[in-house]
Amino acid sequence: MQRGLKWILMFYAALAANSCREPYLPPVLASPNSYLVVDGLIKAGGDSTIIQLSRTRNLSDTVKSIPEIDAWMQLEGSRGDMHYFVNLGQGRFGAPPLQLNPNAEYRLRIKARGAEYLSDFVPVKLTPPIDSLSWVRDSSLTVKVSTHDPTGKSRYYRWDFRETWEYNSFYESILGYDYGTNQPFYLDPKDYLNRCWSDEKSAAILLTTTKNLTDDVVENFPVTTIPEGSDKVSVRYSILVNQYALTREAFEYWQLLRKNTTELGSIFGTQPAELISNIKSVSNPQEPVIGFVSIAAVQQQRLFIRRGQLSGWNPDYSLKARCEVKVVGPDSLSYYLQRNRSLLQAYNITGGGTALADKVCIDCRLRGGTTQKPAFW
């Protein structure tokens, strides 16, 4: 009896709490602030550097990004050398491969909207090479990276990557249709739409440190996991991993950014914390600036995986139901193709007739890729 009464009281308490809730609109939604955001790593040698400048937006804004299109930027060395950035448009600023003095420190100077911004001087971090990229297979596929620094000077690491994968259409059609003349024809091999490539940049913030280890060694750090049956390994898959050594301050910035972006959403989770930037407004030191300037040599390594290397890798059959064909005779072909532009010819039937299917089953580009083969493939 007492137990039943307890549950009833809890139910009404919860009901009352919910009924007392009112929508809360934080002041930040209506705030007119537009703070500078600096995104990008300054690369020491080997590759060009791209820095993206943008402005913060309110949560109520409908635009996804506000690029800072009218700005000026240069890199200043503690020993007097200067390196200038070119405005590439849409908030992107680029510099050719920078030959920087590893014994000097550098700072970034930015001018935008009549204001001037200056970063702290930061050292040039020399990143050790990637020892290996490997993969392990269980119910999914996990790519791992290993590295070490015999000098023990790295200790703080960050990675990002770009994936590229080849995939095929459900049907390998060699047939085309001229809607002007209402005539089918055979495609030129260069116009086939059954073989595509797609790519994607990493979104996760990948960090680790060896500060508590005797040796500066990272073994088999998981970079990404591909679920069973993913299109990414339906034919051939490639991943290009970039490795950066960080200063302790840069590592702490990225660590805090990761917590703020991935570990929120629960009263028991990490609470939002202010990001401490090393960039300041010269004219108004109290103005917040988002971003952290760091400089590092970048180390890269690429890994390829073929479908044939993965025994028992079951492809995703989610398209199968959508790709059922409709067989029509020669006299009906024009009628169906003109009437329904979402259909294409999948293949001809021996003895007469044509199998029609949804375009997404024949044109691989409709699944987000391109028929342009990457130069490194």
Coordinates of N, CA and C in Angstrom, one line a residue, residues 236-368:
R236 N 36.5 -0.1 -53.0 CA 37.9 0.2 -52.5 C 37.8 1.5 -51.7
Y237 N 38.6 1.5 -50.6 CA 38.5 2.6 -49.6 C 39.9 3.2 -49.4
S238 N 40.0 4.5 -49.2 CA 41.3 5.1 -48.9 C 41.1 6.1 -47.8
I239 N 42.1 6.3 -46.9 CA 42.0 7.3 -45.9 C 43.4 7.9 -45.8
L240 N 43.4 9.3 -45.9 CA 44.6 10.1 -45.7 C 44.6 10.7 -44.4
V241 N 45.6 10.3 -43.5 CA 45.6 10.8 -42.1 C 46.7 11.9 -42.0
N242 N 46.3 13.0 -41.4 CA 47.3 14.1 -41.1 C 47.5 14.1 -39.6
Q243 N 48.8 14.2 -39.2 CA 49.2 14.1 -37.8 C 49.9 15.4 -37.4
Y244 N 49.6 16.0 -36.3 CA 50.1 17.2 -35.8 C 50.6 17.1 -34.4
A245 N 51.8 17.6 -34.1 CA 52.2 17.8 -32.7 C 51.8 19.1 -32.2
L246 N 51.3 19.2 -31.0 CA 50.7 20.4 -30.4 C 51.5 20.8 -29.2
T247 N 51.4 22.1 -28.9 CA 51.9 22.6 -27.6 C 50.9 22.2 -26.5
R248 N 51.3 22.2 -25.3 CA 50.3 21.9 -24.2 C 49.1 22.8 -24.2
E249 N 49.3 24.1 -24.5 CA 48.2 25.1 -24.5 C 47.3 24.8 -25.7
A250 N 47.8 24.4 -26.8 CA 46.9 24.1 -28.0 C 46.1 22.8 -27.7
F251 N 46.8 21.8 -27.1 CA 46.1 20.6 -26.7 C 44.9 20.9 -25.8
E252 N 45.2 21.7 -24.8 CA 44.1 22.0 -23.8 C 43.0 22.7 -24.5
Y253 N 43.3 23.6 -25.5 CA 42.2 24.3 -26.2 C 41.4 23.3 -27.0
W254 N 42.0 22.4 -27.7 CA 41.3 21.4 -28.5 C 40.5 20.4 -27.6
Q255 N 41.1 20.1 -26.5 CA 40.4 19.2 -25.5 C 39.1 19.8 -25.0
L256 N 39.2 21.1 -24.7 CA 38.0 21.8 -24.2 C 37.0 22.0 -25.3
L257 N 37.5 22.3 -26.5 CA 36.5 22.4 -27.6 C 35.8 21.0 -27.8
R258 N 36.5 19.9 -27.7 CA 35.9 18.6 -27.9 C 34.8 18.4 -26.8
K259 N 35.1 18.7 -25.6 CA 34.2 18.6 -24.5 C 32.9 19.4 -24.7
N260 N 33.1 20.6 -25.2 CA 32.0 21.5 -25.4 C 31.1 21.1 -26.6
T261 N 31.7 20.4 -27.5 CA 30.9 20.0 -28.7 C 30.4 18.6 -28.7
T262 N 31.0 17.7 -27.9 CA 30.6 16.3 -28.0 C 30.1 15.7 -26.7
E263 N 30.3 16.4 -25.6 CA 30.0 15.7 -24.3 C 29.0 16.5 -23.5
L264 N 28.2 17.3 -24.2 CA 27.1 18.1 -23.6 C 25.8 17.4 -23.8
G265 N 24.8 17.9 -23.2 CA 23.4 17.4 -23.4 C 22.8 16.7 -22.3
S266 N 23.5 16.5 -21.2 CA 23.0 15.8 -20.0 C 23.4 16.6 -18.7
I267 N 22.6 16.5 -17.7 CA 22.9 17.2 -16.4 C 24.1 16.5 -15.8
F268 N 24.4 15.3 -16.2 CA 25.6 14.5 -15.7 C 26.8 14.7 -16.6
G269 N 26.6 15.3 -17.8 CA 27.7 15.5 -18.7 C 28.6 16.7 -18.4
T270 N 29.6 16.9 -19.2 CA 30.5 18.1 -19.1 C 29.7 19.3 -19.3
Q271 N 29.9 20.3 -18.4 CA 29.2 21.6 -18.6 C 30.0 22.5 -19.5
P272 N 29.4 23.4 -20.3 CA 30.1 24.2 -21.2 C 31.1 25.1 -20.5
A273 N 32.3 25.2 -21.1 CA 33.4 26.0 -20.5 C 33.9 27.0 -21.6
E274 N 34.4 28.2 -21.1 CA 34.8 29.2 -22.0 C 36.2 28.8 -22.7
L275 N 36.2 28.9 -24.0 CA 37.4 28.5 -24.7 C 38.4 29.7 -24.5
I276 N 39.7 29.4 -24.2 CA 40.7 30.4 -24.0 C 41.5 30.5 -25.2
S277 N 41.3 31.6 -26.0 CA 42.0 31.8 -27.2 C 43.4 32.4 -27.0
N278 N 44.3 32.3 -27.9 CA 45.6 33.0 -27.8 C 45.6 34.1 -28.8
I279 N 44.4 34.6 -29.2 CA 44.3 35.7 -30.1 C 43.5 36.8 -29.4
K280 N 44.0 38.0 -29.5 CA 43.4 39.2 -28.8 C 43.1 40.3 -29.8
S281 N 42.1 41.1 -29.5 CA 41.8 42.3 -30.2 C 42.8 43.4 -29.6
V282 N 43.5 44.1 -30.5 CA 44.5 45.1 -30.1 C 43.8 46.3 -29.5
S283 N 42.7 46.7 -30.2 CA 42.0 47.9 -29.8 C 41.0 47.7 -28.6
N284 N 40.6 46.4 -28.4 CA 39.6 46.1 -27.4 C 39.9 44.7 -26.8
P285 N 40.9 44.7 -25.8 CA 41.3 43.4 -25.3 C 40.2 42.6 -24.7
Q286 N 39.1 43.2 -24.3 CA 37.9 42.5 -23.7 C 37.1 41.8 -24.7
E287 N 37.3 42.1 -26.0 CA 36.4 41.5 -27.1 C 36.8 40.0 -27.2
P288 N 35.9 39.1 -27.1 CA 36.2 37.7 -27.3 C 36.6 37.4 -28.8
V289 N 37.6 36.5 -28.9 CA 38.0 36.0 -30.2 C 38.0 34.5 -30.1
I290 N 37.4 33.8 -31.1 CA 37.3 32.3 -31.1 C 38.4 31.7 -32.0
G291 N 39.2 30.8 -31.5 CA 40.2 30.2 -32.3 C 41.5 30.1 -31.5
F292 N 42.4 29.3 -32.0 CA 43.8 29.2 -31.4 C 44.8 29.0 -32.5
V293 N 45.8 29.9 -32.5 CA 46.9 29.8 -33.5 C 48.0 28.8 -33.0
S294 N 48.3 27.9 -33.8 CA 49.4 27.0 -33.6 C 50.1 26.7 -34.9
I295 N 51.4 26.3 -34.8 CA 52.2 26.0 -36.0 C 52.8 24.6 -35.8
A296 N 52.7 23.8 -36.9 CA 53.3 22.5 -36.8 C 53.6 22.0 -38.2
A297 N 54.7 21.2 -38.3 CA 54.9 20.5 -39.5 C 53.9 19.3 -39.5
V298 N 53.4 19.1 -40.7 CA 52.3 18.0 -40.8 C 52.9 16.8 -41.4
Q299 N 52.6 15.6 -40.8 CA 53.0 14.3 -41.3 C 51.7 13.6 -41.8
Q300 N 51.9 13.0 -43.0 CA 50.7 12.3 -43.6 C 51.1 10.8 -43.9
Q301 N 50.0 10.0 -44.0 CA 50.1 8.7 -44.5 C 48.8 8.2 -45.0
R302 N 48.8 7.5 -46.2 CA 47.6 7.0 -46.8 C 47.5 5.5 -46.7
L303 N 46.2 5.0 -46.5 CA 46.0 3.6 -46.4 C 44.9 3.3 -47.4
F304 N 45.0 2.1 -48.1 CA 44.0 1.6 -49.0 C 43.5 0.3 -48.5
I305 N 42.2 0.1 -48.6 CA 41.6 -1.2 -48.2 C 40.6 -1.6 -49.3
R306 N 40.8 -2.9 -49.8 CA 39.9 -3.4 -50.8 C 38.8 -4.3 -50.2
R307 N 37.6 -4.3 -50.8 CA 36.6 -5.2 -50.3 C 37.0 -6.6 -50.2
G308 N 37.8 -7.1 -51.2 CA 38.3 -8.4 -51.2 C 39.1 -8.8 -49.9
Q309 N 39.7 -7.8 -49.2 CA 40.5 -8.1 -48.0 C 39.6 -8.3 -46.8
L310 N 38.3 -8.1 -46.9 CA 37.4 -8.2 -45.8 C 36.5 -9.4 -46.0
S311 N 36.9 -10.5 -45.5 CA 36.1 -11.8 -45.7 C 34.8 -11.6 -45.0
G312 N 33.7 -11.9 -45.7 CA 32.4 -11.9 -45.1 C 31.8 -10.5 -44.9
W313 N 32.4 -9.5 -45.5 CA 31.8 -8.1 -45.4 C 30.5 -8.0 -46.2
N314 N 29.4 -7.9 -45.4 CA 28.1 -7.9 -46.1 C 27.7 -6.5 -46.5
P315 N 27.4 -6.4 -47.8 CA 27.1 -5.0 -48.3 C 25.7 -4.6 -47.8
D316 N 25.5 -3.3 -47.9 CA 24.2 -2.7 -47.4 C 23.2 -2.9 -48.6
Y317 N 22.1 -3.7 -48.2 CA 21.1 -4.0 -49.2 C 19.9 -3.0 -49.1
S318 N 20.1 -1.9 -48.5 CA 18.9 -1.0 -48.3 C 18.3 -0.5 -49.7
L319 N 19.1 -0.5 -50.7 CA 18.6 0.0 -52.0 C 17.9 -1.1 -52.8
K320 N 18.0 -2.4 -52.3 CA 17.5 -3.5 -53.1 C 16.0 -3.4 -53.4
A321 N 15.2 -3.0 -52.4 CA 13.8 -3.0 -52.6 C 13.4 -1.8 -53.5
R322 N 14.2 -0.8 -53.5 CA 13.9 0.4 -54.3 C 14.3 0.1 -55.8
C323 N 15.2 -0.9 -56.0 CA 15.7 -1.1 -57.3 C 15.1 -2.3 -58.1
E324 N 13.9 -2.7 -57.7 CA 13.2 -3.7 -58.4 C 12.8 -3.1 -59.8
V325 N 12.9 -3.9 -60.8 CA 12.8 -3.4 -62.2 C 11.3 -3.6 -62.7
K326 N 11.0 -2.8 -63.7 CA 9.7 -2.9 -64.4 C 10.1 -3.3 -65.8
V327 N 9.7 -4.4 -66.3 CA 10.0 -4.8 -67.7 C 8.9 -4.3 -68.7
V328 N 9.4 -3.6 -69.7 CA 8.4 -3.1 -70.7 C 8.9 -3.5 -72.1
G329 N 8.0 -3.6 -73.0 CA 8.3 -4.0 -74.4 C 8.8 -2.8 -75.2
P330 N 9.3 -3.0 -76.4 CA 9.8 -1.9 -77.2 C 8.8 -0.8 -77.5
D331 N 7.6 -1.2 -77.7 CA 6.5 -0.2 -78.0 C 6.2 0.6 -76.8
S332 N 6.5 0.2 -75.6 CA 6.1 0.9 -74.4 C 7.2 1.7 -73.8
L333 N 8.4 1.5 -74.3 CA 9.6 2.1 -73.7 C 9.5 3.7 -73.7
S334 N 9.2 4.3 -74.8 CA 9.1 5.7 -74.9 C 8.0 6.3 -73.9
Y335 N 6.9 5.5 -73.9 CA 5.8 6.0 -73.1 C 6.2 6.1 -71.6
Y336 N 6.9 5.0 -71.1 CA 7.2 5.0 -69.7 C 8.3 6.0 -69.4
L337 N 9.3 6.2 -70.3 CA 10.4 7.1 -70.0 C 10.0 8.5 -70.1
Q338 N 9.1 8.8 -71.0 CA 8.6 10.2 -71.1 C 7.7 10.6 -70.0
R339 N 6.9 9.6 -69.6 CA 5.9 9.8 -68.5 C 6.5 9.9 -67.1
N340 N 7.6 9.2 -66.9 CA 8.2 9.1 -65.6 C 9.8 9.3 -65.7
R341 N 10.2 10.6 -65.5 CA 11.6 10.9 -65.7 C 12.5 10.4 -64.6
S342 N 11.9 9.8 -63.6 CA 12.7 9.2 -62.5 C 13.2 7.8 -62.8
L343 N 12.8 7.3 -64.0 CA 13.2 5.9 -64.5 C 14.3 6.0 -65.5
L344 N 15.2 5.0 -65.5 CA 16.2 4.8 -66.5 C 16.2 3.4 -67.0
Q345 N 16.9 3.1 -68.1 CA 17.0 1.8 -68.6 C 18.2 1.1 -67.8
A346 N 17.8 0.0 -67.2 CA 18.8 -0.8 -66.4 C 19.5 -1.8 -67.4
Y347 N 18.8 -2.5 -68.1 CA 19.4 -3.5 -69.1 C 18.3 -4.0 -70.0
N348 N 18.8 -4.6 -71.2 CA 17.9 -5.1 -72.1 C 17.6 -6.6 -71.8
I349 N 16.4 -7.0 -72.1 CA 16.0 -8.4 -71.8 C 16.3 -9.3 -73.1
T350 N 16.9 -10.4 -72.9 CA 17.1 -11.3 -74.0 C 15.8 -11.7 -74.6
G351 N 15.7 -11.6 -75.9 CA 14.4 -11.9 -76.6 C 13.5 -10.8 -76.7
G352 N 13.8 -9.6 -76.2 CA 13.0 -8.4 -76.3 C 12.6 -7.8 -75.0
G353 N 12.4 -6.5 -75.0 CA 12.0 -5.8 -73.8 C 13.2 -5.2 -73.0
T354 N 12.9 -4.2 -72.2 CA 13.9 -3.5 -71.4 C 13.4 -3.4 -69.9
A355 N 14.4 -3.6 -69.0 CA 14.2 -3.4 -67.6 C 14.4 -2.0 -67.2
L356 N 13.4 -1.4 -66.6 CA 13.5 0.0 -66.1 C 13.6 0.0 -64.6
A357 N 14.4 1.0 -64.1 CA 14.6 1.1 -62.6 C 14.7 2.5 -62.2
D358 N 14.6 2.8 -61.0 CA 14.8 4.1 -60.4 C 16.2 4.7 -60.8
K359 N 16.3 6.0 -61.1 CA 17.6 6.6 -61.5 C 18.7 6.3 -60.4
V360 N 18.3 6.4 -59.1 CA 19.3 6.2 -58.1 C 20.0 4.8 -58.2
C361 N 19.4 3.9 -58.8 CA 19.9 2.5 -58.9 C 20.9 2.4 -60.1
I362 N 20.9 3.4 -61.0 CA 21.7 3.4 -62.2 C 22.7 4.5 -62.3
D363 N 22.3 5.7 -61.8 CA 23.3 6.8 -61.8 C 23.9 7.0 -60.5
C364 N 25.1 6.5 -60.3 CA 25.8 6.5 -59.0 C 26.0 7.9 -58.5
R365 N 26.0 8.9 -59.3 CA 26.2 10.3 -58.8 C 25.0 10.8 -57.9
L366 N 23.9 10.1 -58.0 CA 22.7 10.5 -57.2 C 22.9 10.1 -55.7
R367 N 23.9 9.3 -55.4 CA 24.3 9.0 -54.1 C 25.4 9.8 -53.5
G368 N 25.6 10.9 -54.1 CA 26.6 11.9 -53.6 C 28.0 12.0 -54.2

